[in-house]
Tab-separated table of C-alpha atoms in Angstrom:
chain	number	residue	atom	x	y	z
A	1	UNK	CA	0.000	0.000	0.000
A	2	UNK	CA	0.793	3.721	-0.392
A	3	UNK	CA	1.258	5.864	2.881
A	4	UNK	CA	-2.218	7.434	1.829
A	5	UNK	CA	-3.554	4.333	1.042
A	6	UNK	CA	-2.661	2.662	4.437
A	7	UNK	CA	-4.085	5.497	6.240
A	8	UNK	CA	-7.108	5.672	4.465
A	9	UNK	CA	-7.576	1.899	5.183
A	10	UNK	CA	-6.886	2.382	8.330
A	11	UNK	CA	-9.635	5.152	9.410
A	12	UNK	CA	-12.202	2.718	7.182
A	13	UNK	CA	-10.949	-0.545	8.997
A	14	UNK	CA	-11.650	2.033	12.504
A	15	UNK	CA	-15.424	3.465	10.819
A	16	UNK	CA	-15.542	-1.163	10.072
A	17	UNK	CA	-15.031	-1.924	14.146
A	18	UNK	CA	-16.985	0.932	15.203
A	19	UNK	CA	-20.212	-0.151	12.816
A	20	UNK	CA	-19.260	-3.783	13.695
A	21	UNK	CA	-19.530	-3.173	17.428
A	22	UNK	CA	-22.774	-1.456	17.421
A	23	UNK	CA	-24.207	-4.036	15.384
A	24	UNK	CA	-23.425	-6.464	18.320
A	25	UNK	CA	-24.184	-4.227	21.090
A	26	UNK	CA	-27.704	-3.686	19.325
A	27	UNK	CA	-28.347	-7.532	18.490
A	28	UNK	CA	-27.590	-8.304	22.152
A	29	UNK	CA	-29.956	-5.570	23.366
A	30	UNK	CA	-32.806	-6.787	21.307
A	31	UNK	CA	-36.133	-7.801	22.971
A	32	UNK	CA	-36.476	-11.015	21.917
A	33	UNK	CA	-32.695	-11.568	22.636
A	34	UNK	CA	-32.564	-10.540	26.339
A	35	UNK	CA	-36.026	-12.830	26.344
A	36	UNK	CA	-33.962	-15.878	25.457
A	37	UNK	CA	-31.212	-15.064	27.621
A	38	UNK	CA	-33.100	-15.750	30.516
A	39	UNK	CA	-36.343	-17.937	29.212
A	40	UNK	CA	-35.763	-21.585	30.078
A	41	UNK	CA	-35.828	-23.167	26.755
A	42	UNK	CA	-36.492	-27.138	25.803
A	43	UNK	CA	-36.855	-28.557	22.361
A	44	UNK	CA	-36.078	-27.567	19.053
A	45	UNK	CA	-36.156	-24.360	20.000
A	46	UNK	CA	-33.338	-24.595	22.871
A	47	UNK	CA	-31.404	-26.824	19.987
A	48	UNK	CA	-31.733	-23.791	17.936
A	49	UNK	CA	-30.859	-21.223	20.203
A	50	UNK	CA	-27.835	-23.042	21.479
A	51	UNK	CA	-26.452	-23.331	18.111
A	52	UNK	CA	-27.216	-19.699	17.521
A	53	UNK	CA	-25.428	-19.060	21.033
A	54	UNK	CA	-22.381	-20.680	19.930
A	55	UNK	CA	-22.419	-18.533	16.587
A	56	UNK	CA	-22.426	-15.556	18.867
A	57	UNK	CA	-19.653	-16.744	20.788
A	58	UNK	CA	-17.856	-17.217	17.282
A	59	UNK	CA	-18.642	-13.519	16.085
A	60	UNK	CA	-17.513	-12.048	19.644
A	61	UNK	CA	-13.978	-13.950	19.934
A	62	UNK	CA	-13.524	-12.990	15.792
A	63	UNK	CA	-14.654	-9.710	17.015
A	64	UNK	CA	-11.726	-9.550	19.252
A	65	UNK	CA	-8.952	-11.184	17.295
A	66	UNK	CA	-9.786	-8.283	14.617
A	67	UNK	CA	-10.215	-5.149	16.676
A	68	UNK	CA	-6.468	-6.795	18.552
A	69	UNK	CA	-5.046	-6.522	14.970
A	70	UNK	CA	-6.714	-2.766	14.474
A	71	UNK	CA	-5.410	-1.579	17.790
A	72	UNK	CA	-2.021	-2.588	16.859
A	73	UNK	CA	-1.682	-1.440	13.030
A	74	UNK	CA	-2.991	2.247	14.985
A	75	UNK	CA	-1.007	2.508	17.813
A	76	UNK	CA	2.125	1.559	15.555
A	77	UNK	CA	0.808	4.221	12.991
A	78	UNK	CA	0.613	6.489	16.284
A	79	UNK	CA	4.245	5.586	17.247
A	80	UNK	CA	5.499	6.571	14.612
A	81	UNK	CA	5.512	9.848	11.934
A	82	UNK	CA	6.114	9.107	8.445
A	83	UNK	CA	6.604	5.953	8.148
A	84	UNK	CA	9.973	4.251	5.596
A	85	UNK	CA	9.762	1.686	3.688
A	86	UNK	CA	10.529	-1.144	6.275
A	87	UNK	CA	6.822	0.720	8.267
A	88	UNK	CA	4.733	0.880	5.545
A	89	UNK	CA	5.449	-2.846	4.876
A	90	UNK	CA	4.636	-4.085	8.426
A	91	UNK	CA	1.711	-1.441	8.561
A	92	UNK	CA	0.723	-2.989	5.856
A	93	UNK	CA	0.948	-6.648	6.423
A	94	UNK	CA	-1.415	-5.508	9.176
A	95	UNK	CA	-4.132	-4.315	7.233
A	96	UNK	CA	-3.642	-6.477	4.454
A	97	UNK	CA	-2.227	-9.545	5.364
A	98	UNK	CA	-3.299	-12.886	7.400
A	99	UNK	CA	-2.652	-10.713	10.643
A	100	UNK	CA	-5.923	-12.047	12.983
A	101	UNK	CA	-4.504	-15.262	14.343
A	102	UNK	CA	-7.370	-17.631	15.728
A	103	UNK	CA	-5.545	-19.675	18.403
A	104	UNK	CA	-6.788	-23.843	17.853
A	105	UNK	CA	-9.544	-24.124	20.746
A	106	UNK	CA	-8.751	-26.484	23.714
A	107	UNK	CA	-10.458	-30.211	23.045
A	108	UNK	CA	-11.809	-32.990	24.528
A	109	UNK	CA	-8.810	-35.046	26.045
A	110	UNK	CA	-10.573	-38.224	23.601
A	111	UNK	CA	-10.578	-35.787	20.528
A	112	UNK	CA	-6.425	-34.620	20.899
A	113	UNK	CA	-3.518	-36.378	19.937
A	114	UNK	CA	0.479	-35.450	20.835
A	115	UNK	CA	0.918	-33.395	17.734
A	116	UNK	CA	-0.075	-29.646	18.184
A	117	UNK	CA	-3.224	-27.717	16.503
A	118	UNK	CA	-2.304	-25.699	14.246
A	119	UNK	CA	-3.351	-21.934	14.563
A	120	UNK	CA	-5.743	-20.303	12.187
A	121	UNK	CA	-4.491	-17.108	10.275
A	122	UNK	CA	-6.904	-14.854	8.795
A	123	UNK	CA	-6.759	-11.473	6.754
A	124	UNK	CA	-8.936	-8.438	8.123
A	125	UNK	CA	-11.728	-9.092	5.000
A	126	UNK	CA	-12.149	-12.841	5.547
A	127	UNK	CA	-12.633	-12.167	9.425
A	128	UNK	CA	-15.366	-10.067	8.357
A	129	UNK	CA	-16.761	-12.789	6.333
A	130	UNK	CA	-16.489	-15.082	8.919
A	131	UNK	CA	-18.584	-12.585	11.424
A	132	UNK	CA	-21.246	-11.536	9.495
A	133	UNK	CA	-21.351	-15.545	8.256
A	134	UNK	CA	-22.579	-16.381	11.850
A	135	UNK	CA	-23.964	-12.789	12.738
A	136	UNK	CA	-26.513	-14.233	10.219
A	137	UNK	CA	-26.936	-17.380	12.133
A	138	UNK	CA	-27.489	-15.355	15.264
A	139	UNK	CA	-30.531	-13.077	13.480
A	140	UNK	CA	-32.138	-15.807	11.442
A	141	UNK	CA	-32.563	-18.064	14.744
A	142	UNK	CA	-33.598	-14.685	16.405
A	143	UNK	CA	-36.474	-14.134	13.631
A	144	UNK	CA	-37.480	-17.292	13.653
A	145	UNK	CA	-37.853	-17.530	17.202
A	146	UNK	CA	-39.684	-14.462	17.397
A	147	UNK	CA	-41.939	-15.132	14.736
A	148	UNK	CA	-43.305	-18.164	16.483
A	149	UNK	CA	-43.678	-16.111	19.319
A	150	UNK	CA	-45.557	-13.504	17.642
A	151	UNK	CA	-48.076	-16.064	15.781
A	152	UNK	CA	-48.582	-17.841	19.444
A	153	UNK	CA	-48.566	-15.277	21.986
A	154	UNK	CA	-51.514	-12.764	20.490
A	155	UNK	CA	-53.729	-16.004	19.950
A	156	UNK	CA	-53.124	-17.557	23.179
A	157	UNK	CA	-54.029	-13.458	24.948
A	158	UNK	CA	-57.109	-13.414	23.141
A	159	UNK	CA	-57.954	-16.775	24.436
A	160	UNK	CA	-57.353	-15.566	28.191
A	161	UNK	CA	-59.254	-12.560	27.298
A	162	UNK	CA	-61.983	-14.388	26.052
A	163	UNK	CA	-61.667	-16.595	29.213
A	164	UNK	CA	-61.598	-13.561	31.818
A	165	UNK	CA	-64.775	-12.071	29.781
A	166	UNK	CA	-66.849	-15.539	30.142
A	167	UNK	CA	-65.411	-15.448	34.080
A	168	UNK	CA	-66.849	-11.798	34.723
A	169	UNK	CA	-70.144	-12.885	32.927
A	170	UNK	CA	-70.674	-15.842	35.129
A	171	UNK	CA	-70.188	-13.344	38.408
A	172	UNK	CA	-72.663	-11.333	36.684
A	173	UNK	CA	-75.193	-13.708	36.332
A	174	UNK	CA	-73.948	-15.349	39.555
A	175	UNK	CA	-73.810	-18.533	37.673
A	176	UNK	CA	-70.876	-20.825	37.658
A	177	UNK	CA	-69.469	-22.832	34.562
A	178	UNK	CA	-66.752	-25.264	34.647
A	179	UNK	CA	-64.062	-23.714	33.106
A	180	UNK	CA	-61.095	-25.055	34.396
A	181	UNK	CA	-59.873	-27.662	31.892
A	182	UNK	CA	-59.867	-24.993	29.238
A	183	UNK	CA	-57.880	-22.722	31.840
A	184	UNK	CA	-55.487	-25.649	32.193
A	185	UNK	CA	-55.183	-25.893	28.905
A	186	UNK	CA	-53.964	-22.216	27.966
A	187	UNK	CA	-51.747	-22.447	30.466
A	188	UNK	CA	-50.207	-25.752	29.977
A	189	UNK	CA	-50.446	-24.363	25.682
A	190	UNK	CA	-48.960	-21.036	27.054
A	191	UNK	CA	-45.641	-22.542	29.046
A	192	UNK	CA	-45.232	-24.936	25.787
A	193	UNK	CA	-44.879	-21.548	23.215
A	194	UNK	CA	-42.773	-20.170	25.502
A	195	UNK	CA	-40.366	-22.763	26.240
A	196	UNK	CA	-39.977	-23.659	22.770
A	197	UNK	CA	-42.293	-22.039	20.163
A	198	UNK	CA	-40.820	-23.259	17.336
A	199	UNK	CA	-41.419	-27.134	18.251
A	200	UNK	CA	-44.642	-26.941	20.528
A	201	UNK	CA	-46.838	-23.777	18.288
A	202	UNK	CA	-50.350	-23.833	19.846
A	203	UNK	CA	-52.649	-25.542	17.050
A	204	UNK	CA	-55.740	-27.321	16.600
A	205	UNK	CA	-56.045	-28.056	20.612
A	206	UNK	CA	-56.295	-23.480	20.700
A	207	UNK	CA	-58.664	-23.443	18.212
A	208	UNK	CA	-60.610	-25.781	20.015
A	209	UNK	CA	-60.555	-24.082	23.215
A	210	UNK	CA	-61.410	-20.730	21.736
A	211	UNK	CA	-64.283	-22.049	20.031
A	212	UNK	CA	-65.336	-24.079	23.454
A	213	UNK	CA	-64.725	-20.316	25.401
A	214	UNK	CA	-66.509	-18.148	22.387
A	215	UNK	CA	-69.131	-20.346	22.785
A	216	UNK	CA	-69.677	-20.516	26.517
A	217	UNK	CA	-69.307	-16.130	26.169
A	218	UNK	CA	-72.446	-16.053	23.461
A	219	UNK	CA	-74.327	-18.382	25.907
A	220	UNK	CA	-73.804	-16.003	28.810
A	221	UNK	CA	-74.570	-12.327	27.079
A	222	UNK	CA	-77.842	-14.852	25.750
A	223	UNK	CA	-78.508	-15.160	29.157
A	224	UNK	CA	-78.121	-11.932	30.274
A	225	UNK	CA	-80.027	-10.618	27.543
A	226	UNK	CA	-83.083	-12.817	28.770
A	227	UNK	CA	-81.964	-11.974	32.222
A	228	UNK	CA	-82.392	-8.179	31.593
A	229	UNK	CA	-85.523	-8.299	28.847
A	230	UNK	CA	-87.455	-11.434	29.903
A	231	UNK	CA	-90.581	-9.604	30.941
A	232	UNK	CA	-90.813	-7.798	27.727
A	233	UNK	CA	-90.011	-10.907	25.545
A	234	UNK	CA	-92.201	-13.009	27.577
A	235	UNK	CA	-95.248	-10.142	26.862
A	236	UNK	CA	-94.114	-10.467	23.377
A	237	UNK	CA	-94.055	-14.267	23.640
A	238	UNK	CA	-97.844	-14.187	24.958
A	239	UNK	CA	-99.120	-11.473	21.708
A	240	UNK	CA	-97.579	-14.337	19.712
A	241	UNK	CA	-99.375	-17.780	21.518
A	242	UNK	CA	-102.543	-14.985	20.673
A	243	UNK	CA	-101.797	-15.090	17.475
A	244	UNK	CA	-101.172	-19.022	17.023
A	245	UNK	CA	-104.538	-19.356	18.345
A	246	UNK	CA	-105.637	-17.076	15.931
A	247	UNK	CA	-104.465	-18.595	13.158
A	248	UNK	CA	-104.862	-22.293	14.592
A	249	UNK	CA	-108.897	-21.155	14.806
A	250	UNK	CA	-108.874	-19.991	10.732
A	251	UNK	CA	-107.058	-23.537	10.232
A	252	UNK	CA	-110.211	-25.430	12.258
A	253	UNK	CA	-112.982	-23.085	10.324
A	254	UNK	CA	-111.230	-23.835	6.783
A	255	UNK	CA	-111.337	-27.674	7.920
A	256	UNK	CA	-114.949	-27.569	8.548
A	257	UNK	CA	-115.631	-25.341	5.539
A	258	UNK	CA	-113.366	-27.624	3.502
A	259	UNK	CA	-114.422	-31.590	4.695
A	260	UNK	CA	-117.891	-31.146	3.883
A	261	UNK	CA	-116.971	-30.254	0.164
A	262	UNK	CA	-113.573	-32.064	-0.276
A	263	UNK	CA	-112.909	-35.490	0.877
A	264	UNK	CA	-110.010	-35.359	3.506
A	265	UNK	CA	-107.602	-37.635	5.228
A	266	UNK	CA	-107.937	-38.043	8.779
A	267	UNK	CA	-104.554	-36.344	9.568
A	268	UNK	CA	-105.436	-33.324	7.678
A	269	UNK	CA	-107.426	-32.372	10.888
A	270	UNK	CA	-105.412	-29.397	12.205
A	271	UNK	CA	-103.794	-30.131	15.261
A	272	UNK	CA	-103.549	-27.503	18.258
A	273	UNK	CA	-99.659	-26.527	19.497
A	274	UNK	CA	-100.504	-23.349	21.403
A	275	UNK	CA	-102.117	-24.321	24.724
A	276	UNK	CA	-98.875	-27.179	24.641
A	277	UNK	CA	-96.664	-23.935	23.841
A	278	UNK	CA	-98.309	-21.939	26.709
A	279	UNK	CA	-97.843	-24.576	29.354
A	280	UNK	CA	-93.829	-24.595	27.789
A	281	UNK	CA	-94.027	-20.869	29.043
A	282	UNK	CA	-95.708	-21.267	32.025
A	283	UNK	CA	-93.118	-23.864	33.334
A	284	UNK	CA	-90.452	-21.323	32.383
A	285	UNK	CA	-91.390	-18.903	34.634
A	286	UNK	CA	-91.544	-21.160	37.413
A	287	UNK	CA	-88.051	-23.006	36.348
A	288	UNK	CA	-85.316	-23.087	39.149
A	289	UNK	CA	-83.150	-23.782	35.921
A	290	UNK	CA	-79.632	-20.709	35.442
A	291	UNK	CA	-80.571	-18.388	32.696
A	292	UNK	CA	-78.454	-20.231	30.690
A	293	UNK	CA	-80.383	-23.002	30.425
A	294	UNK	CA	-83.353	-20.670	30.646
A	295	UNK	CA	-81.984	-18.238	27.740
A	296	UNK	CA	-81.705	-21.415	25.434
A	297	UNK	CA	-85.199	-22.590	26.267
A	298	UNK	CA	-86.510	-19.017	26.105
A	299	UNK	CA	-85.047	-18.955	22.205
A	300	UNK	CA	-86.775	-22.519	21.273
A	301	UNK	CA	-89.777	-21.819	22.405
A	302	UNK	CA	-90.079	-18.697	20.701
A	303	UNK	CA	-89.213	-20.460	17.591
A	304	UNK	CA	-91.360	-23.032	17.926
A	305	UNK	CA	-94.257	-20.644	18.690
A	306	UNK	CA	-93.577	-18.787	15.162
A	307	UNK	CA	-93.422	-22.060	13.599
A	308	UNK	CA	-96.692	-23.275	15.039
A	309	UNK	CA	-98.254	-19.805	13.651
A	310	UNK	CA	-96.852	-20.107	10.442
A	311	UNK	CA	-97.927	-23.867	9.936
A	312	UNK	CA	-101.102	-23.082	10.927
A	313	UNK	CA	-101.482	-20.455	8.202
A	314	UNK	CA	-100.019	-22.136	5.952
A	315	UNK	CA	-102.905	-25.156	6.751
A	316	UNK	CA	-105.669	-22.942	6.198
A	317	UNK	CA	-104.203	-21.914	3.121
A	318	UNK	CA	-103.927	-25.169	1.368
A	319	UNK	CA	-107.105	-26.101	2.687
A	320	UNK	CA	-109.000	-23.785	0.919
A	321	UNK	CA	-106.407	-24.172	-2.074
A	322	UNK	CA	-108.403	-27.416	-2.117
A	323	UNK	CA	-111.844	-25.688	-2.734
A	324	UNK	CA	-109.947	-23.747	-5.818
A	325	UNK	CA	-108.380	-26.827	-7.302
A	326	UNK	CA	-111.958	-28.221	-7.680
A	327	UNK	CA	-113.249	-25.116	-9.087
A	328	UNK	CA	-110.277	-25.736	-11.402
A	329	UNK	CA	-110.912	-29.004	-12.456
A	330	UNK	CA	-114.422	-27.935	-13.092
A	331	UNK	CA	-113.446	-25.342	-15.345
A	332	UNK	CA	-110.939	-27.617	-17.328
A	333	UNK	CA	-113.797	-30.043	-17.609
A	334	UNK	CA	-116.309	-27.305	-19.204
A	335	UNK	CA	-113.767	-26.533	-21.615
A	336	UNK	CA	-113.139	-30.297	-22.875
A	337	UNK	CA	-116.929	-30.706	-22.875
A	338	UNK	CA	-116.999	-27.565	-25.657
A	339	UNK	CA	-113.855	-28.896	-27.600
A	340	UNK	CA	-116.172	-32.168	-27.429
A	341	UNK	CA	-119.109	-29.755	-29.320
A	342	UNK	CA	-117.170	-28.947	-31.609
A	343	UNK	CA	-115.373	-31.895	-32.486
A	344	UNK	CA	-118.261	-33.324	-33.070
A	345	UNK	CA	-118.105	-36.041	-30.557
A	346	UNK	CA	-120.777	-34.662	-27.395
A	347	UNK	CA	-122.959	-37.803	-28.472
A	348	UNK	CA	-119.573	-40.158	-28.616
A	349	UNK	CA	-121.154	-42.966	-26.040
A	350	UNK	CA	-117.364	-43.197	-24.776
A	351	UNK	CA	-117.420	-40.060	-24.010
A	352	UNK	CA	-120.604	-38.737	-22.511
A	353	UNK	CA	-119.723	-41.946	-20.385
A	354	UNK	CA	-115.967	-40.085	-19.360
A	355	UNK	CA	-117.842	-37.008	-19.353
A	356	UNK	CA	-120.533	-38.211	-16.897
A	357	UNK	CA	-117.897	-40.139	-14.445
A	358	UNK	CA	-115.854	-36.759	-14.234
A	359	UNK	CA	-118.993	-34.576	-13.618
A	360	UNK	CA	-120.460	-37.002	-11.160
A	361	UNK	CA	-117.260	-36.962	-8.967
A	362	UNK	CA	-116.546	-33.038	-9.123
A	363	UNK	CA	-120.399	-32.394	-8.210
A	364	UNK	CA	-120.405	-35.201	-5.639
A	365	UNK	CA	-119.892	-33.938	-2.091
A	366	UNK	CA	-117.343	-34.382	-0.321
A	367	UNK	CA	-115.255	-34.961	-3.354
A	368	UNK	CA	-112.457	-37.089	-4.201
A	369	UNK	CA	-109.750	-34.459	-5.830
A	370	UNK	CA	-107.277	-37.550	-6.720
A	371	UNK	CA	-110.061	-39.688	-8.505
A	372	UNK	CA	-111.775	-36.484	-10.315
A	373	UNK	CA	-108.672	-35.583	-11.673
A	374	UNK	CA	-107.490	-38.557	-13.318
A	375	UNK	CA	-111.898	-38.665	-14.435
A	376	UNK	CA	-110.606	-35.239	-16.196
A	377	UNK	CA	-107.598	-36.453	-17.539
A	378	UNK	CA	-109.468	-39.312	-19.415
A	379	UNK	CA	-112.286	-37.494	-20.748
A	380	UNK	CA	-109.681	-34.983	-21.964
A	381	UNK	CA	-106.968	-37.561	-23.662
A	382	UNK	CA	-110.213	-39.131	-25.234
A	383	UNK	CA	-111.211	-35.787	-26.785
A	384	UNK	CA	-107.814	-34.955	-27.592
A	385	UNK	CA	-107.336	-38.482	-29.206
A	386	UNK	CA	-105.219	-40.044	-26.231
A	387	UNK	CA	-103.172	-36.510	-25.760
A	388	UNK	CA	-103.872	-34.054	-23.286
C-alpha cells in the first residue's frame, strides 16, 4: 500500500469496528434476545438457540482477534511519523495480510492427539466474512424464534381474554361454569410456546378451546339478555301464543268449511300446538333452571311458537287451495266438454260416459280431488285423441 492508502484503510478498517460493534451491542440488546437469555428453553427451539449461542460466541472472539489486529496497526501508525519503507510494509501486512490469528480451541482429552493444533491465520476481510457468516446465524434463529412467538402469543391473549370475559359474565349472572380444563389448557399451551415455540406452536387443541370459550361467552350475554328483557319478551311471547290461536282457529274453520266439500284424510285435521306452547311458558317462569339453560329454552320456544303460527297459516291456506283446485278441475272439464261440441263427438257414447264419471265426482260432495282428476284427464286424452 501507499502511505495514503494505508491510512485511508486504516480510518475505514476504525469506521468497520466501530459499525461492527454497534451491530453487536444492538443484536444483544434486542427484545427477543434478552427474552432468550433468561427464558428456560427445551426442544427444538433450545437446539436452535444453542447453536445460535455458539455462533455468537464465534462472532464475539472474531470480534476480538480483529479489533487486537486494528489496535495494533494504529497505535504503531501512532508511534510513529512518516513511516519508511521497512513501516509501511509491516503497517501494511497488518491491514492487508493474514494478521488475525485464531488460536486452535482447547479439546476434549478423547478428541487430541500429541501433535499440536495448528493456529488459524486470517486477513482483516475474511474475518469479516467469517462474522457476518454467523452474525446471520445469530438473526435468522432470532427471527425465527420471534416469529413463532408472535403467531402464538396474540392467539393464546385473546384466548385468556376471552376466558376472563366468560369469568366476569358468570359473576354477573352469579352462575358458575366449569371452566377449568380450558384454563389448564392455555396455560399448559402457554408454558409450551414459551419454552420452545418453534417445536410446541399452539394448534388445533387453541382453536378448540377458543371455540369451546366463544361459545360458553355467546351463551352467557344470551342469558343476560333474557336476564335483563325477559318480561318484555315473555309479553311479546304471549301477543304471539294470541296469534297461534288465531291462526290455529282460521285452520279449524277452513277444515270444517273444507271436509264437507272435499274429501279429507284423517290427519289433515289441524292439530292444536298453542295451549302445549303456553304450558312450555308457564313452566319457564316457574323453572329453578340458570338463565343459561333458561336463555336457550326461552329462544326454542319462541321459535317453535312462530313455527306453530306459520304452519297453521299455511294449513288454512292449502285447505282452501283445495276448494280452488276443484273449481279448477271444473273449469278444465267445461272446456273439454266444448272442444267435445265442436269436435263433433258430445254424443260419442265413450265419451258422454268419461264425461258423466268426471262430472259425477266433481259435483259429488265431499269430493275425491285424486279420482276427479285422473276422471278429467281421461275425458280430456279421449277428446284430444289419447293426448292431453
Amino acid at each position: 500500500m501507499s502511505r495514503e492508502g494505508a491510512e485511508h484503510a486504516l480510518r475505514a478498517r476504525a469506521d468497520e469496528r466501530d459499525r461492527i460493534s454497534g451491530d453487536l451491542l444492538d443484536l444483544e440488546s434486542h427484545t427477543t434476545y434478552q427474552l432468550l437469555k433468561g427464558a428456560a428453553l427445551r426442544g427444538p427451539t433450545q437446539q436452535r438457540w444453542a447453536a445460535a449461542q455458539s455462533a455468537l460466541a464465534t462472532v464475539w472472539t472474531l470480534y476480538d482477534a480483529y479489533r487486537t489486529v486494528l489496535r495494533d496497526a494504529e497505535q504503531f501508525k501512532a508511534a510513529r511519523g512518516r513511516l519508511d519503507g521497512g513501516e509501511l510494509a509491516q503497517l501494511t501486512e497488518l491491514l492487508a495480510g493474514s494478521s488475525v490469528v485464531l488460536r486452535a480451541a482447547a479439546k476434549p482429552i478423547e478428541q487430541r492427539s500429541l501433535l499440536p493444533d495448528a493456529d488459524q491465520r486470517l486477513t482483516l476481510d475474511e474475518t469479516v466474512t467469517r462474522m457476518d457468516a454467523h452474525f446471520r446465524e445469530v438473526t435468522a434463529a432470532l427471527t425465527e424464534i420471534d416469529a413463532a412467538w408472535t403467531a402464538a402469543l396474540p392467539r393464546l391473549d385473546g384466548a385468556d381474554a376471552e376466558l376472563r370475559q366468560v369469568r366476569d359474565l358468570q359473576q354477573e349472572l352469579g352462575e358458575a361454569q366449569d371452566l377449568s380444563q380450558a384454563e389448564n389448557d392455555l396455560k399448559r399451551m402457554r408454558a409450551a410456546a414459551l419454552a420452545d415455540p418453534l417445536g410446541s406452536p399452539p394448534g388445533p387443541e387453541l382453536d378448540r378451546v377458543a371455540r369451546l370459550l366463544a361459545s360458553a361467552r355467546a351463551d352467557l350475554e344470551r342469558a343476560v339478555q333474557v336476564k335483563d328483557d325477559y318480561a318484555r319478551r315473555r309479553e311479546e311471547l304471549s301477543a304471539a301464543l294470541d296469534r297461534v290461536r288465531a291462526a290455529e282457529s282460521e285452520a279449524r274453520l277452513a277444515h270444517g268449511a273444507v271436509v264437507v266439500k272435499i274429501a279429507l284424510p284423517p290427519q289433515a285435521q289441524p292439530r292444536s300446538r298453542a295451549e302445549s306452547l303456553a304450558a312450555d311458558l308457564d313452566a319457564l317462569d316457574v323453572s329453578a333452571d340458570g338463565w343459561v339453560t333458561r336463555a336457550g329454552r326461552l329462544a326454542t320456544l319462541e321459535q317453535s311458537t312462530q313455527e306453530a303460527a306459520g304452519q297453521a297459516r299455511a294449513t288454512a291456506k292449502a285447505l282452501y287451495g283445495l276448494l280452488g283446485r276443484r273449481d279448477e278441475l271444473r273449469g278444465r272439464l267445461g272446456a273439454v266438454e266444448a272442444m267435445a261440441t265442436r269436435k263433433g263427438m258430445a254424443e260419442d257414447p265413450d265419451a258422454v260416459r268419461l264425461y258423466e264419471q268426471a262430472r259425477l265426482l266433481l259435483w259429488t260432495a265431499p269430493c275425491d280431488l285424486t279420482k276427479a282428476a285422473q276422471a278429467v284427464d281421461l275425458y280430456q286424452r279421449a277428446i284430444h285423441g289419447g293426448k292431453r
